[in-house]
mmCIF file of C-alpha atoms in Angstrom:
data_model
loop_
_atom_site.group_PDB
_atom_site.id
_atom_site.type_symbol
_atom_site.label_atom_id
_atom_site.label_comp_id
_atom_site.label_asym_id
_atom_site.label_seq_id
_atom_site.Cartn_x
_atom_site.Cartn_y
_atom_site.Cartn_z
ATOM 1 C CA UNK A 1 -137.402 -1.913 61.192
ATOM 2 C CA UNK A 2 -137.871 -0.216 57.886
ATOM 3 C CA UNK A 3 -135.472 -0.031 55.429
ATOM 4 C CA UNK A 4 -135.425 0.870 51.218
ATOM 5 C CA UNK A 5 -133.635 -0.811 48.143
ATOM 6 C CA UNK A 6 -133.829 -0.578 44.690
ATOM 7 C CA UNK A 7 -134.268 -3.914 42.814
ATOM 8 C CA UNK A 8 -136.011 -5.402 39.546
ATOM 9 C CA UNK A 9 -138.015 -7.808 38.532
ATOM 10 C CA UNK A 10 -137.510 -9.932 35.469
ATOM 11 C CA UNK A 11 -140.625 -9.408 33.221
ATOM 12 C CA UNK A 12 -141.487 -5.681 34.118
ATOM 13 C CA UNK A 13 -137.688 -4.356 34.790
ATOM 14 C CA UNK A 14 -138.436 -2.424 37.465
ATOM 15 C CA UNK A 15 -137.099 -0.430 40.357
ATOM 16 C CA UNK A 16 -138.235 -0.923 44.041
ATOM 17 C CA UNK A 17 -138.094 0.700 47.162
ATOM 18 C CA UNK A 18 -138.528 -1.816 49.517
ATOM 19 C CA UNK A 19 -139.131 -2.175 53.157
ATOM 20 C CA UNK A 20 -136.891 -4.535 55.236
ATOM 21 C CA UNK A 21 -137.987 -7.606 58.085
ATOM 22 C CA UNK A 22 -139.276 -6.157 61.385
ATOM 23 C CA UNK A 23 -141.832 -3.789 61.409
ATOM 24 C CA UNK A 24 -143.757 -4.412 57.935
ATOM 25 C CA UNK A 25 -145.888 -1.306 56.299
ATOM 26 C CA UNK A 26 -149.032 -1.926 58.624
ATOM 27 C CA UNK A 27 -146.876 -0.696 61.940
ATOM 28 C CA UNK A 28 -144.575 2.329 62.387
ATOM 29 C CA UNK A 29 -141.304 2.556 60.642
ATOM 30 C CA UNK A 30 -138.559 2.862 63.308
ATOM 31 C CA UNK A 31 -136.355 6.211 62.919
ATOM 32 C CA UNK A 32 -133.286 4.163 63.526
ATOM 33 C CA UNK A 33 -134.161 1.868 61.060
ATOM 34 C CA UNK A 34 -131.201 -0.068 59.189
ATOM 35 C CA UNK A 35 -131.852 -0.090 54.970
ATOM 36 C CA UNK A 36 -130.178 -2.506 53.342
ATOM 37 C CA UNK A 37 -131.246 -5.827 50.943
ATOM 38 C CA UNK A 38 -129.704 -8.462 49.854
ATOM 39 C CA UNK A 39 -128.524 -7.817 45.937
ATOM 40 C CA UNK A 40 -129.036 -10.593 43.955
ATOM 41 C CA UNK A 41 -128.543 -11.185 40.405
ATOM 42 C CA UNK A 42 -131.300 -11.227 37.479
ATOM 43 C CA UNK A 43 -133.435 -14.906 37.179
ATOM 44 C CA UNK A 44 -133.193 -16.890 34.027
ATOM 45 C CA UNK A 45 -135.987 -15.555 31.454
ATOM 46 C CA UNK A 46 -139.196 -17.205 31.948
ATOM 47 C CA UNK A 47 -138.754 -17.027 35.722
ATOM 48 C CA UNK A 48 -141.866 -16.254 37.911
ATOM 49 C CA UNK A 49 -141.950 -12.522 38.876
ATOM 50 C CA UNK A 50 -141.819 -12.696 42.207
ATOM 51 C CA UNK A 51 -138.146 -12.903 43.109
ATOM 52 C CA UNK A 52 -136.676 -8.992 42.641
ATOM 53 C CA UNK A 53 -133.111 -8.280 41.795
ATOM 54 C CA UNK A 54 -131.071 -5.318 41.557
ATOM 55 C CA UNK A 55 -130.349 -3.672 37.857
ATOM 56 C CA UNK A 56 -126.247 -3.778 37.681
ATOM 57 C CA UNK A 57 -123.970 -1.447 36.206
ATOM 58 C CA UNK A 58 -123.832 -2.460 32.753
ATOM 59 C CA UNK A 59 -127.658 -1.923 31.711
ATOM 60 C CA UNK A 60 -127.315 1.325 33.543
ATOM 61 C CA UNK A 61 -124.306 2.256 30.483
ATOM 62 C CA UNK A 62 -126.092 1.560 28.345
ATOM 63 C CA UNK A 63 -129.275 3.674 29.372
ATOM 64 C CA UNK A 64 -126.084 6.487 29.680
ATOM 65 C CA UNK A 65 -125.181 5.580 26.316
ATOM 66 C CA UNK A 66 -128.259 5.398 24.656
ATOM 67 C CA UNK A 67 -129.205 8.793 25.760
ATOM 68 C CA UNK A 68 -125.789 10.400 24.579
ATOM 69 C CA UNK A 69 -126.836 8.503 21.401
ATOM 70 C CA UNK A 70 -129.619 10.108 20.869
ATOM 71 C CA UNK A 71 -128.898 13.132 21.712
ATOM 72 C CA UNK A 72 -125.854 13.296 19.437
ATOM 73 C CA UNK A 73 -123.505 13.799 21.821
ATOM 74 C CA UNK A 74 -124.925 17.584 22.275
ATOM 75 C CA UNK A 75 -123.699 18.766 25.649
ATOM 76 C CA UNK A 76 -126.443 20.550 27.710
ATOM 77 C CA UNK A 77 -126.933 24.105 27.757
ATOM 78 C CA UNK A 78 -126.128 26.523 30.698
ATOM 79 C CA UNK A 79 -129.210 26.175 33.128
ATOM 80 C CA UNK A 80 -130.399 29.758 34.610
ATOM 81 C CA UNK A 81 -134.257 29.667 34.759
ATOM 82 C CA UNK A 82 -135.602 26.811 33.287
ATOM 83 C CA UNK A 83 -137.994 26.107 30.599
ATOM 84 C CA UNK A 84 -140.355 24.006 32.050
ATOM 85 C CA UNK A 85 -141.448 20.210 30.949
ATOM 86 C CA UNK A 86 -145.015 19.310 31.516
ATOM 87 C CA UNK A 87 -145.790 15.879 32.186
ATOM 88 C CA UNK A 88 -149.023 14.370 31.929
ATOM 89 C CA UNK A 89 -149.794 12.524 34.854
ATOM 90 C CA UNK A 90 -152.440 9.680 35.273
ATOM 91 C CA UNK A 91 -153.351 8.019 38.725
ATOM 92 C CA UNK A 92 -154.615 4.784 38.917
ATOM 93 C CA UNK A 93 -156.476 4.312 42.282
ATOM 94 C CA UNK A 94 -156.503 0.229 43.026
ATOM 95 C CA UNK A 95 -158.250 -0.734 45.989
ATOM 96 C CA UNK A 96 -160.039 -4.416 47.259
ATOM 97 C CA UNK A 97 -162.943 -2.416 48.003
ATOM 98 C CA UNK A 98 -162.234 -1.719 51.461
ATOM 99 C CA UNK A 99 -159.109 -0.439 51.451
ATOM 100 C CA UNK A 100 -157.214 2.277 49.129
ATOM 101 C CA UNK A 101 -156.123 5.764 49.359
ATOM 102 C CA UNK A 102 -159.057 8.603 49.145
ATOM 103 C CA UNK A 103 -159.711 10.672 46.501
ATOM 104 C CA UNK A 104 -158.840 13.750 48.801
ATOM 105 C CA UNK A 105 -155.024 12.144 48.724
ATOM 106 C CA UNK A 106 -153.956 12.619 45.194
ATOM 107 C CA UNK A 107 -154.232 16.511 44.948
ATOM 108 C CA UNK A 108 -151.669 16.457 48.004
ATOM 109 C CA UNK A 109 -149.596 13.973 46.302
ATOM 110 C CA UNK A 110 -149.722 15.894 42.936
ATOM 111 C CA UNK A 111 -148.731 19.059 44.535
ATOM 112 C CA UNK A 112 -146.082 17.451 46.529
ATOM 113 C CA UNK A 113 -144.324 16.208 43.396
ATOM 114 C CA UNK A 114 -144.622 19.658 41.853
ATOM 115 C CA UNK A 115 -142.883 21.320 44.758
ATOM 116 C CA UNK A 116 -140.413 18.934 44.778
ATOM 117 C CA UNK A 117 -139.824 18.996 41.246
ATOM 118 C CA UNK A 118 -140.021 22.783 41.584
ATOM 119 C CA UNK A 119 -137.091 23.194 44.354
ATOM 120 C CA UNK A 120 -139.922 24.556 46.730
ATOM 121 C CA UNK A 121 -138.734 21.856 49.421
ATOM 122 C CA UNK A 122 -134.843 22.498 48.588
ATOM 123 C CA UNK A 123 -132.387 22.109 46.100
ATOM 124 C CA UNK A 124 -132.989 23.304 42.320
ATOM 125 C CA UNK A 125 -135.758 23.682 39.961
ATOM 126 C CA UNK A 126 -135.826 20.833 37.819
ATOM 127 C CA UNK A 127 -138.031 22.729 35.455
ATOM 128 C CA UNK A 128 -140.330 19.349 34.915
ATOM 129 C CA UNK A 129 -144.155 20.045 36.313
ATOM 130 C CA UNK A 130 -146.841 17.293 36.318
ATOM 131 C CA UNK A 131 -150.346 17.833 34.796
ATOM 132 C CA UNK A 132 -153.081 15.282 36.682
ATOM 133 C CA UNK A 133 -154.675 14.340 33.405
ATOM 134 C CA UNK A 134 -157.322 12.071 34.871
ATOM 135 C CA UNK A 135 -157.725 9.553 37.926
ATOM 136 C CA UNK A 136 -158.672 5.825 37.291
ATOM 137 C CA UNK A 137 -160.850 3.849 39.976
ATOM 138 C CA UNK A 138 -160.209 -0.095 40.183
ATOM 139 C CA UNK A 139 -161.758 -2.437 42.926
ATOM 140 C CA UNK A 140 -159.432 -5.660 42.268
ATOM 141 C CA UNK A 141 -158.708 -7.287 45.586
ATOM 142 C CA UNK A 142 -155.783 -9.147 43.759
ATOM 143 C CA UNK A 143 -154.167 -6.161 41.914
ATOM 144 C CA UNK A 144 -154.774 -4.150 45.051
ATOM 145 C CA UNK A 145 -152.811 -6.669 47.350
ATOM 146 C CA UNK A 146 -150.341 -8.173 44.424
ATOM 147 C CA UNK A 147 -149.725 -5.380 42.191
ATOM 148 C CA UNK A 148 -146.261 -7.152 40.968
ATOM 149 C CA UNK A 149 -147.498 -10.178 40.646
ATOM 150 C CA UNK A 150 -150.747 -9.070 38.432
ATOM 151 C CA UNK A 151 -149.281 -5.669 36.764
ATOM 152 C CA UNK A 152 -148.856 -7.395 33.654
ATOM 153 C CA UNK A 153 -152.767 -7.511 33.101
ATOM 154 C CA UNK A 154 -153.237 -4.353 35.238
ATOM 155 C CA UNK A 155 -151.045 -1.656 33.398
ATOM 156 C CA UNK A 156 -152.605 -2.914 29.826
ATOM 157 C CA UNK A 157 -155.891 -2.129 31.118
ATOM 158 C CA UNK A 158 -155.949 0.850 32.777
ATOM 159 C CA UNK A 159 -152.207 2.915 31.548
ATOM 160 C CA UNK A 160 -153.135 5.695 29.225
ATOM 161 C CA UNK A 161 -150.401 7.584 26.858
ATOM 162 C CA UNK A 162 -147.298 7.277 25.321
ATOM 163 C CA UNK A 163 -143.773 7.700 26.295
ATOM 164 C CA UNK A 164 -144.433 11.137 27.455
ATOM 165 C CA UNK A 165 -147.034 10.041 30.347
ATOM 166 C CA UNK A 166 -146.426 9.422 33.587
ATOM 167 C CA UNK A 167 -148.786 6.814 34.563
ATOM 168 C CA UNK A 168 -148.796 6.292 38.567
ATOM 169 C CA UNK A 169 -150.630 3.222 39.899
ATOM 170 C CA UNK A 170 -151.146 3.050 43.838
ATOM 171 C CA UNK A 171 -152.162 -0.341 45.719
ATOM 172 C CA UNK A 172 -151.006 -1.687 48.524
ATOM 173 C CA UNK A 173 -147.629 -3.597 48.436
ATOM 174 C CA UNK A 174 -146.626 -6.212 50.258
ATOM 175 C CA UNK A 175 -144.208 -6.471 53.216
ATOM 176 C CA UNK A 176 -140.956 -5.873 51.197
ATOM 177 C CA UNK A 177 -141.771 -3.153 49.304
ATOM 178 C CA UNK A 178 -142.831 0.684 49.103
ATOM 179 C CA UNK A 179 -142.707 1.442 45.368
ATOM 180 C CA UNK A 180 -141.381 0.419 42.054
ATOM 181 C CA UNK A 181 -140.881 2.000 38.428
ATOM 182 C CA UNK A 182 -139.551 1.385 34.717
ATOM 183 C CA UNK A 183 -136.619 3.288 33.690
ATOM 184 C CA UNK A 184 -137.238 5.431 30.664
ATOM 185 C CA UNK A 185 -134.910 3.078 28.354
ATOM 186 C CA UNK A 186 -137.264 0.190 28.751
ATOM 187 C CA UNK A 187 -140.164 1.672 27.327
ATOM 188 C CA UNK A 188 -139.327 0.426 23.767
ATOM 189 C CA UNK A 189 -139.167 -2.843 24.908
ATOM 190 C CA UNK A 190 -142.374 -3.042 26.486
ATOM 191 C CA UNK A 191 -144.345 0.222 26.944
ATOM 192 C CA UNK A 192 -147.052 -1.300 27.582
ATOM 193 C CA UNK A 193 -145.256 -1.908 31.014
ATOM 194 C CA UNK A 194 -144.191 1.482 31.440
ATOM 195 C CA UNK A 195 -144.992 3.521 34.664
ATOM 196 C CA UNK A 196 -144.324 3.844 38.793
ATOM 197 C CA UNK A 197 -146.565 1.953 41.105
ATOM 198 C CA UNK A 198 -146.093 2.795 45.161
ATOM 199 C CA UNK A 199 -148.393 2.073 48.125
ATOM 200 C CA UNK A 200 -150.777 3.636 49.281
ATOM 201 C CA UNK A 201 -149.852 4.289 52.650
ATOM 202 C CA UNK A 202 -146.676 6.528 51.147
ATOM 203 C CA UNK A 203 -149.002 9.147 50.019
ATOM 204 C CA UNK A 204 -149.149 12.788 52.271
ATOM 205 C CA UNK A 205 -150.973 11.870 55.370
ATOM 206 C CA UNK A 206 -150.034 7.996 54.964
ATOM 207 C CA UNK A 207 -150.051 5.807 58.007
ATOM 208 C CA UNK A 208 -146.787 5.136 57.185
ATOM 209 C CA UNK A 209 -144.972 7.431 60.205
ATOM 210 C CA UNK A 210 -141.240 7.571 58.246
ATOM 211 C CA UNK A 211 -142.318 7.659 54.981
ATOM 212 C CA UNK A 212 -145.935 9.532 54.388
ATOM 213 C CA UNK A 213 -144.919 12.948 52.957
ATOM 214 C CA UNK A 214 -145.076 11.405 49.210
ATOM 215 C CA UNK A 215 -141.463 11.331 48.451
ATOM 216 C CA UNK A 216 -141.722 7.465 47.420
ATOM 217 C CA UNK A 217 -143.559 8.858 44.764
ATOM 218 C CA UNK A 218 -140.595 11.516 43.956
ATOM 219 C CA UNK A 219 -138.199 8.652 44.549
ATOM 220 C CA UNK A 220 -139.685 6.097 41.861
ATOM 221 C CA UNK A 221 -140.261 9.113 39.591
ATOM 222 C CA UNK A 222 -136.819 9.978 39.530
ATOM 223 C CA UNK A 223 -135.789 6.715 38.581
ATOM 224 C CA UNK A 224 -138.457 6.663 35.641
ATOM 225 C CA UNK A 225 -136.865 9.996 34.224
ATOM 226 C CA UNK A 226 -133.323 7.727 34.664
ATOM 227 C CA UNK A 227 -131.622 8.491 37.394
ATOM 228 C CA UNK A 228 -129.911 6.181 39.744
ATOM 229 C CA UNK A 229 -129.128 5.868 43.249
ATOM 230 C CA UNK A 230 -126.761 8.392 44.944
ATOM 231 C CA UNK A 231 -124.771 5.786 46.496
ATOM 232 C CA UNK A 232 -124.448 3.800 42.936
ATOM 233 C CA UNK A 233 -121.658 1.978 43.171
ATOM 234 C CA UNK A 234 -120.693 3.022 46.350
ATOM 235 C CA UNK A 235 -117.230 5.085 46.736
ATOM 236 C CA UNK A 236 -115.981 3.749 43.274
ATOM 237 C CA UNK A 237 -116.206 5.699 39.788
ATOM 238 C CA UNK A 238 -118.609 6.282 38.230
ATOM 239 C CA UNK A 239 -121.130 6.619 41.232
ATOM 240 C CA UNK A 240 -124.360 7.881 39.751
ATOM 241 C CA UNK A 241 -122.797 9.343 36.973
ATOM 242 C CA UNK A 242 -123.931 12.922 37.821
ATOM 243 C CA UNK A 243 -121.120 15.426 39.173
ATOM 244 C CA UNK A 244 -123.084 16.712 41.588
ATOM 245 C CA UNK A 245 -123.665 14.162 43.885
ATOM 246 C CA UNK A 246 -121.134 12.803 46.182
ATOM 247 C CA UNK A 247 -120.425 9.283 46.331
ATOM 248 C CA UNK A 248 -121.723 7.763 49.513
ATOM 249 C CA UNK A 249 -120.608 3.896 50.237
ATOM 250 C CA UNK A 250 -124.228 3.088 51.776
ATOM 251 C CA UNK A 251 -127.771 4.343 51.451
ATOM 252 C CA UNK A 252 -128.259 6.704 54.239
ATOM 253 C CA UNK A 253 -130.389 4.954 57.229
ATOM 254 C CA UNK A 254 -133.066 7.356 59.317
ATOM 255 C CA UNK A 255 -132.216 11.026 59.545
ATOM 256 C CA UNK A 256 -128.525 11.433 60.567
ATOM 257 C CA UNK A 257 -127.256 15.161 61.235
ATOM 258 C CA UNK A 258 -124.431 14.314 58.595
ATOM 259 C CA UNK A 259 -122.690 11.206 57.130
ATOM 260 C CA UNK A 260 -119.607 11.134 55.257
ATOM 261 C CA UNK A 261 -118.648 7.254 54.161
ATOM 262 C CA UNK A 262 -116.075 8.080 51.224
ATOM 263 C CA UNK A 263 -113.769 10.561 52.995
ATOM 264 C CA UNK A 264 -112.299 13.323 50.555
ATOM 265 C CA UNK A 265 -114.889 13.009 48.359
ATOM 266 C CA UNK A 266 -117.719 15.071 49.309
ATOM 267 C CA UNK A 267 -120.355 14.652 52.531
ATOM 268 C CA UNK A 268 -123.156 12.669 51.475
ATOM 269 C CA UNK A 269 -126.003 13.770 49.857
ATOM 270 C CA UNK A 270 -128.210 12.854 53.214
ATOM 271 C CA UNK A 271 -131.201 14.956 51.812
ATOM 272 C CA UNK A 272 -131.231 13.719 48.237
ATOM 273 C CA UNK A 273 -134.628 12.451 46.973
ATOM 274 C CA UNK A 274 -132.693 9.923 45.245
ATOM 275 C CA UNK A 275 -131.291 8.550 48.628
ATOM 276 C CA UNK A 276 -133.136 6.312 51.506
ATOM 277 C CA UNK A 277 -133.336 8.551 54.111
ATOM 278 C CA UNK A 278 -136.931 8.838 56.004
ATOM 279 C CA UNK A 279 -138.893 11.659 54.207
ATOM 280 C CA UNK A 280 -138.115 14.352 56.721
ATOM 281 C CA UNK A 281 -134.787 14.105 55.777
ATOM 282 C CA UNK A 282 -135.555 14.406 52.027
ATOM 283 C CA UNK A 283 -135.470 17.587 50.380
ATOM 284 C CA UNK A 284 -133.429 18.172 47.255
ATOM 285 C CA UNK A 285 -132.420 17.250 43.623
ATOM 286 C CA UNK A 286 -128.756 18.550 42.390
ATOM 287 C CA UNK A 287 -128.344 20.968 39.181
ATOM 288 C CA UNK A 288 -127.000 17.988 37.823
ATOM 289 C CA UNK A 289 -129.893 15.651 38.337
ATOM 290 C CA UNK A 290 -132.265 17.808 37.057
ATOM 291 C CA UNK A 291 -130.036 18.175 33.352
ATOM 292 C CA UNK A 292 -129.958 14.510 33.954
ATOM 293 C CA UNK A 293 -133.455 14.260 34.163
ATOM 294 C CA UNK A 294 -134.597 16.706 31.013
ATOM 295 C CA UNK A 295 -131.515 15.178 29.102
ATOM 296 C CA UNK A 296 -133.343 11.535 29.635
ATOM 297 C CA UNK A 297 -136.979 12.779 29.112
ATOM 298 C CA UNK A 298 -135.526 14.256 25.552
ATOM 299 C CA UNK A 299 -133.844 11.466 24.493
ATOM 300 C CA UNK A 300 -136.228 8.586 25.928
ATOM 301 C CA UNK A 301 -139.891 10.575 26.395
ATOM 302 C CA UNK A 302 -139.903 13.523 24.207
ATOM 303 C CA UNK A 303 -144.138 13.187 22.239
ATOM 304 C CA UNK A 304 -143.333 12.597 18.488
ATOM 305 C CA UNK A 305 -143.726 15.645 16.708
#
């Protein structure tokens, strides 16, 4: 049984997708998966890094408020066509030598997030493209198998850039987990930390049957440009804090037809990247996410002039 969360660890301050009891990654995801994980609050500092909890509502704010602070309060302009953000992108390829994702992966996985991004799949164009800069080969058996657990030493040796560049580290993670990444408000904190890691098996062509079309890879980006969960806070305000995208009182589970948990309020965004469904089901980012998105990457990522 396969299921996703989002939840953080203490040193990096993260955000996970992670994979539920039952099946693990190795085996087939079941379509009628149930998603859910247990939400538990942040460790005391000094912790060891390998208890994940969930980011609450008040550092959330004040990612919100930082980026309304920085941008002076400026509301965003009318969106027809966009202009169009290029990220630099950097892959890290981990593998113990044995294992790993092929080189003949990442242009699939590069082109996936571009259509994504692009509203070739559904939904709008967020006007952000990504620019493979370079690709990084590592044969670490521990970083491979225990990316958490090692990234500290990992990302300062192989992440390239600044703010601006999206560094994207895949390994193999363990049974809990399909991804991970930094929100954008972090990086001051620790940039050195800065980036989205996701397994291997995610990637176009992955062996994992529910989730190999690369989404997880759209899904941890879209947390690293700052966006939250659709089903943030459930029914209550203020959700995700983006208009556009109903409230929904649980992450979605498999690929329903429709779903509609806070009645009056909009169906649920079943199809949003930024949701759990399997990646059949996920084809779309809202107007709003993607002014969300550029408003973050402004505020938080923009290159020093």
């Amino acid at each position: 049984m396969v299921r996703r969360t989002v939840a953080v660890s203490l040193a990096s301050v993260v955000s996970f997708v992670c994979l539920g009891t039952g099946g693990g990654l190795s085996g087939p995801a079941r379509a009628d998966g149930a998603r859910s994980c247990d939400r538990t609050r942040a460790p005391e500092s000094g912790t060891h890094r390998d208890e994940p909890y969930t980011p609450d509502a008040d550092d959330a704010a004040r990612m919100l408020a930082g980026m309304r602070r920085r941008l002076g309060h400026a509301p965003a302009p009318p969106r027809r066509e966009p202009a169009t953000t290029t990220v630099p992108l950097w892959v890290h390829v981990i593998t113990d030598g044995r294992e790993g994702v092929p080189d003949t992966a990442i242009g699939p996985q590069v082109e996936t997030l571009n259509a994504a991004y692009g509203g070739r799949l559904g939904g709008v164009d967020t006007g952000i493209r990504f620019e493979l800069r370079g690709v990084t080969h590592t044969d670490n058996p521990v970083w491979f198998r225990k990316p958490l657990l090692s990234e500290t030493a990992m990302k300062q040796r192989l992440r390239r850039g600044g703010p601006e560049t999206l560094n994207l580290y895949i390994a193999q993670l363990g049974e809990l987990v399909l991804g991970y990444a930094t929100y954008p408000h972090w990086y001051t904190g620790r940039p050195s930390n800065d980036g989205v890691v996701i397994d291997w098996r995610s990637l176009p062509g992955g062996s994992l049957r529910d989730f190999s079309k690369g989404y997880t890879a759209v899904h941890e980006i879209g947390h690293w440009f700052g966006l939250l969960h659709t089903f943030e806070n459930g029914c209550s305000p203020p959700g995700d804090s983006i208009d556009d995208t109903p409230p929904e009182a649980t992450p979605t589970q498999g690929c329903p037809v429709r779903k509609d948990t806070c009645p009056d309020l909009g169906e649920d965004p079943i199809h949003n990247f930024m949701d759990y469904a399997h990646d059949r089901c996920m084809s779309q980012f809202t107007a709003g996410q993607a002014v969300r998105m550029r408003n973050m990457w402004t505020a938080y990522r923009t290159p020093a002039v």
